[in-house]
Amino acid sequence: MSNFSAFPSNRRAFMMQAVTAASAVMVVSEASAQAMVDEKDAQAAGLGYKVDATKVDKAKYPTFAAGANCSNCALYQGKAGAASGGCPLFAGKQVSAKAWCSAYAKKA
Ligand code: SF4
């Protein structure tokens, strides 16, 4: 009988822990999904990533064409009209739709 009376409180404690753990996972996954690529990150710097494509050093990156940015790059994974989206070159982070990097490939 005492086992029965203990069960509901153990179950309640378990459910509270499960909810807390699920919330923590959601917070972590949202945070990583929203992390933006920083121009100063080693990989970003190596690719000449600029958050604002209009600021690309055209002398250093002569392949840059006016109007080119992540939103019209074949690698961009963001939805049309979204301010940012994923890019396979920066797994787990978001690139700005208005950004550019030297791996840019015009969307067909
Ligand atoms: Fe943007 Fe394309 Fe470079 Fe990815 S590969 S950062 S989508 S320009």
PDB file of C-alpha atoms and ligand atoms in Angstrom:
ATOM      1  CA  MET A   1       0.000   0.000   0.000  1.00  0.00           C
ATOM      2  CA  SER A   2       2.796   2.385   0.846  1.00  0.00           C
ATOM      3  CA  ASN A   3       4.252   1.747  -2.608  1.00  0.00           C
ATOM      4  CA  PHE A   4       0.985   2.934  -4.169  1.00  0.00           C
ATOM      5  CA  SER A   5       0.935   6.145  -2.184  1.00  0.00           C
ATOM      6  CA  ALA A   6       4.562   6.831  -3.120  1.00  0.00           C
ATOM      7  CA  PHE A   7       3.979   6.185  -6.826  1.00  0.00           C
ATOM      8  CA  PRO A   8       2.004   9.351  -7.652  1.00  0.00           C
ATOM      9  CA  SER A   9       4.597  11.676  -6.098  1.00  0.00           C
ATOM     10  CA  ASN A  10       7.431   9.789  -7.808  1.00  0.00           C
ATOM     11  CA  ARG A  11       5.521   9.996 -11.044  1.00  0.00           C
ATOM     12  CA  ARG A  12       4.924  13.709 -10.503  1.00  0.00           C
ATOM     13  CA  ALA A  13       8.618  14.245  -9.804  1.00  0.00           C
ATOM     14  CA  PHE A  14       9.512  12.250 -12.909  1.00  0.00           C
ATOM     15  CA  MET A  15       7.100  14.263 -15.046  1.00  0.00           C
ATOM     16  CA  MET A  16       8.497  17.530 -13.680  1.00  0.00           C
ATOM     17  CA  GLN A  17      12.036  16.395 -14.481  1.00  0.00           C
ATOM     18  CA  ALA A  18      10.966  15.296 -17.955  1.00  0.00           C
ATOM     19  CA  VAL A  19       9.288  18.655 -18.623  1.00  0.00           C
ATOM     20  CA  THR A  20      12.309  20.529 -17.303  1.00  0.00           C
ATOM     21  CA  ALA A  21      14.685  18.449 -19.421  1.00  0.00           C
ATOM     22  CA  ALA A  22      12.522  18.907 -22.528  1.00  0.00           C
ATOM     23  CA  SER A  23      12.430  22.672 -21.949  1.00  0.00           C
ATOM     24  CA  ALA A  24      16.207  22.784 -21.577  1.00  0.00           C
ATOM     25  CA  VAL A  25      16.650  20.876 -24.841  1.00  0.00           C
ATOM     26  CA  MET A  26      14.282  23.283 -26.616  1.00  0.00           C
ATOM     27  CA  VAL A  27      16.144  26.323 -25.285  1.00  0.00           C
ATOM     28  CA  VAL A  28      19.510  24.890 -26.362  1.00  0.00           C
ATOM     29  CA  SER A  29      18.256  23.924 -29.826  1.00  0.00           C
ATOM     30  CA  GLU A  30      16.599  27.311 -30.354  1.00  0.00           C
ATOM     31  CA  ALA A  31      19.751  29.094 -29.246  1.00  0.00           C
ATOM     32  CA  SER A  32      21.933  27.134 -31.626  1.00  0.00           C
ATOM     33  CA  ALA A  33      19.412  27.513 -34.448  1.00  0.00           C
ATOM     34  CA  GLN A  34      19.452  31.262 -33.972  1.00  0.00           C
ATOM     35  CA  ALA A  35      23.201  31.721 -33.591  1.00  0.00           C
ATOM     36  CA  MET A  36      24.434  33.939 -36.388  1.00  0.00           C
ATOM     37  CA  VAL A  37      27.738  33.512 -38.173  1.00  0.00           C
ATOM     38  CA  ASP A  38      30.221  36.105 -36.997  1.00  0.00           C
ATOM     39  CA  GLU A  39      32.437  37.698 -39.662  1.00  0.00           C
ATOM     40  CA  LYS A  40      35.356  37.218 -37.270  1.00  0.00           C
ATOM     41  CA  ASP A  41      34.899  33.454 -36.958  1.00  0.00           C
ATOM     42  CA  ALA A  42      37.936  31.791 -38.506  1.00  0.00           C
ATOM     43  CA  GLN A  43      35.943  29.975 -41.176  1.00  0.00           C
ATOM     44  CA  ALA A  44      33.853  33.056 -41.994  1.00  0.00           C
ATOM     45  CA  ALA A  45      36.929  35.256 -42.254  1.00  0.00           C
ATOM     46  CA  GLY A  46      38.618  32.683 -44.474  1.00  0.00           C
ATOM     47  CA  LEU A  47      35.646  32.759 -46.843  1.00  0.00           C
ATOM     48  CA  GLY A  48      35.454  36.551 -46.806  1.00  0.00           C
ATOM     49  CA  TYR A  49      31.991  36.372 -45.235  1.00  0.00           C
ATOM     50  CA  LYS A  50      30.370  39.797 -44.853  1.00  0.00           C
ATOM     51  CA  VAL A  51      27.053  40.256 -43.067  1.00  0.00           C
ATOM     52  CA  ASP A  52      26.329  43.151 -45.433  1.00  0.00           C
ATOM     53  CA  ALA A  53      27.165  42.098 -49.006  1.00  0.00           C
ATOM     54  CA  THR A  54      27.443  45.733 -50.076  1.00  0.00           C
ATOM     55  CA  LYS A  55      30.556  45.969 -47.868  1.00  0.00           C
ATOM     56  CA  VAL A  56      32.467  43.208 -49.691  1.00  0.00           C
ATOM     57  CA  ASP A  57      36.007  44.226 -50.636  1.00  0.00           C
ATOM     58  CA  LYS A  58      35.632  44.066 -54.425  1.00  0.00           C
ATOM     59  CA  ALA A  59      39.385  44.366 -54.964  1.00  0.00           C
ATOM     60  CA  LYS A  60      40.016  41.321 -52.782  1.00  0.00           C
ATOM     61  CA  TYR A  61      37.030  39.394 -54.137  1.00  0.00           C
ATOM     62  CA  PRO A  62      36.717  40.298 -57.843  1.00  0.00           C
ATOM     63  CA  THR A  63      34.167  37.501 -58.356  1.00  0.00           C
ATOM     64  CA  PHE A  64      31.668  39.456 -56.272  1.00  0.00           C
ATOM     65  CA  ALA A  65      28.856  40.840 -58.404  1.00  0.00           C
ATOM     66  CA  ALA A  66      26.548  43.596 -57.240  1.00  0.00           C
ATOM     67  CA  GLY A  67      23.279  42.143 -55.994  1.00  0.00           C
ATOM     68  CA  ALA A  68      24.818  38.796 -55.049  1.00  0.00           C
ATOM     69  CA  ASN A  69      23.978  37.743 -51.517  1.00  0.00           C
ATOM     70  CA  CYS A  70      23.008  34.687 -49.517  1.00  0.00           C
ATOM     71  CA  SER A  71      19.317  34.979 -50.400  1.00  0.00           C
ATOM     72  CA  ASN A  72      20.103  34.303 -54.073  1.00  0.00           C
ATOM     73  CA  CYS A  73      22.898  31.778 -53.462  1.00  0.00           C
ATOM     74  CA  ALA A  74      22.281  28.134 -54.382  1.00  0.00           C
ATOM     75  CA  LEU A  75      23.578  27.031 -50.970  1.00  0.00           C
ATOM     76  CA  TYR A  76      21.227  29.231 -48.961  1.00  0.00           C
ATOM     77  CA  GLN A  77      18.640  27.247 -46.984  1.00  0.00           C
ATOM     78  CA  GLY A  78      16.519  30.095 -45.636  1.00  0.00           C
ATOM     79  CA  LYS A  79      12.921  30.600 -46.713  1.00  0.00           C
ATOM     80  CA  ALA A  80      12.166  33.277 -49.294  1.00  0.00           C
ATOM     81  CA  GLY A  81      11.843  36.604 -47.522  1.00  0.00           C
ATOM     82  CA  ALA A  82      13.443  35.386 -44.284  1.00  0.00           C
ATOM     83  CA  ALA A  83      16.110  37.613 -42.737  1.00  0.00           C
ATOM     84  CA  SER A  84      18.433  34.670 -42.208  1.00  0.00           C
ATOM     85  CA  GLY A  85      18.802  31.005 -42.908  1.00  0.00           C
ATOM     86  CA  GLY A  86      21.131  28.070 -42.858  1.00  0.00           C
ATOM     87  CA  CYS A  87      24.116  27.433 -45.063  1.00  0.00           C
ATOM     88  CA  PRO A  88      25.916  24.065 -45.244  1.00  0.00           C
ATOM     89  CA  LEU A  89      29.260  25.839 -44.951  1.00  0.00           C
ATOM     90  CA  PHE A  90      28.296  27.053 -41.478  1.00  0.00           C
ATOM     91  CA  ALA A  91      26.516  24.089 -39.918  1.00  0.00           C
ATOM     92  CA  GLY A  92      24.426  24.917 -36.865  1.00  0.00           C
ATOM     93  CA  LYS A  93      24.488  28.652 -37.525  1.00  0.00           C
ATOM     94  CA  GLN A  94      22.527  31.126 -39.565  1.00  0.00           C
ATOM     95  CA  VAL A  95      23.758  33.460 -42.255  1.00  0.00           C
ATOM     96  CA  SER A  96      22.106  36.754 -43.007  1.00  0.00           C
ATOM     97  CA  ALA A  97      20.048  36.807 -46.210  1.00  0.00           C
ATOM     98  CA  LYS A  98      21.974  39.987 -47.104  1.00  0.00           C
ATOM     99  CA  ALA A  99      25.399  38.465 -46.461  1.00  0.00           C
ATOM    100  CA  TRP A 100      27.907  37.110 -48.951  1.00  0.00           C
ATOM    101  CA  CYS A 101      30.957  34.866 -48.968  1.00  0.00           C
ATOM    102  CA  SER A 102      33.473  33.795 -51.606  1.00  0.00           C
ATOM    103  CA  ALA A 103      31.764  30.386 -51.979  1.00  0.00           C
ATOM    104  CA  TYR A 104      28.719  32.146 -53.421  1.00  0.00           C
ATOM    105  CA  ALA A 105      27.080  30.242 -56.274  1.00  0.00           C
ATOM    106  CA  LYS A 106      24.247  31.962 -58.068  1.00  0.00           C
ATOM    107  CA  LYS A 107      20.926  30.183 -57.653  1.00  0.00           C
ATOM    108  CA  ALA A 108      19.769  28.738 -60.986  1.00  0.00           C
TER     109      ALA A 108
HETATM  110 FE1  SF4 B   1      25.892  32.858 -48.161  1.00  0.00          FE
HETATM  111 FE2  SF4 B   1      26.146  31.189 -50.211  1.00  0.00          FE
HETATM  112 FE3  SF4 B   1      28.308  31.940 -48.816  1.00  0.00          FE
HETATM  113 FE4  SF4 B   1      26.531  30.291 -47.733  1.00  0.00          FE
HETATM  114  S1  SF4 B   1      27.825  29.861 -49.523  1.00  0.00           S
HETATM  115  S2  SF4 B   1      27.453  32.101 -46.744  1.00  0.00           S
HETATM  116  S3  SF4 B   1      24.589  31.071 -48.582  1.00  0.00           S
HETATM  117  S4  SF4 B   1      26.995  33.269 -50.068  1.00  0.00           S
END
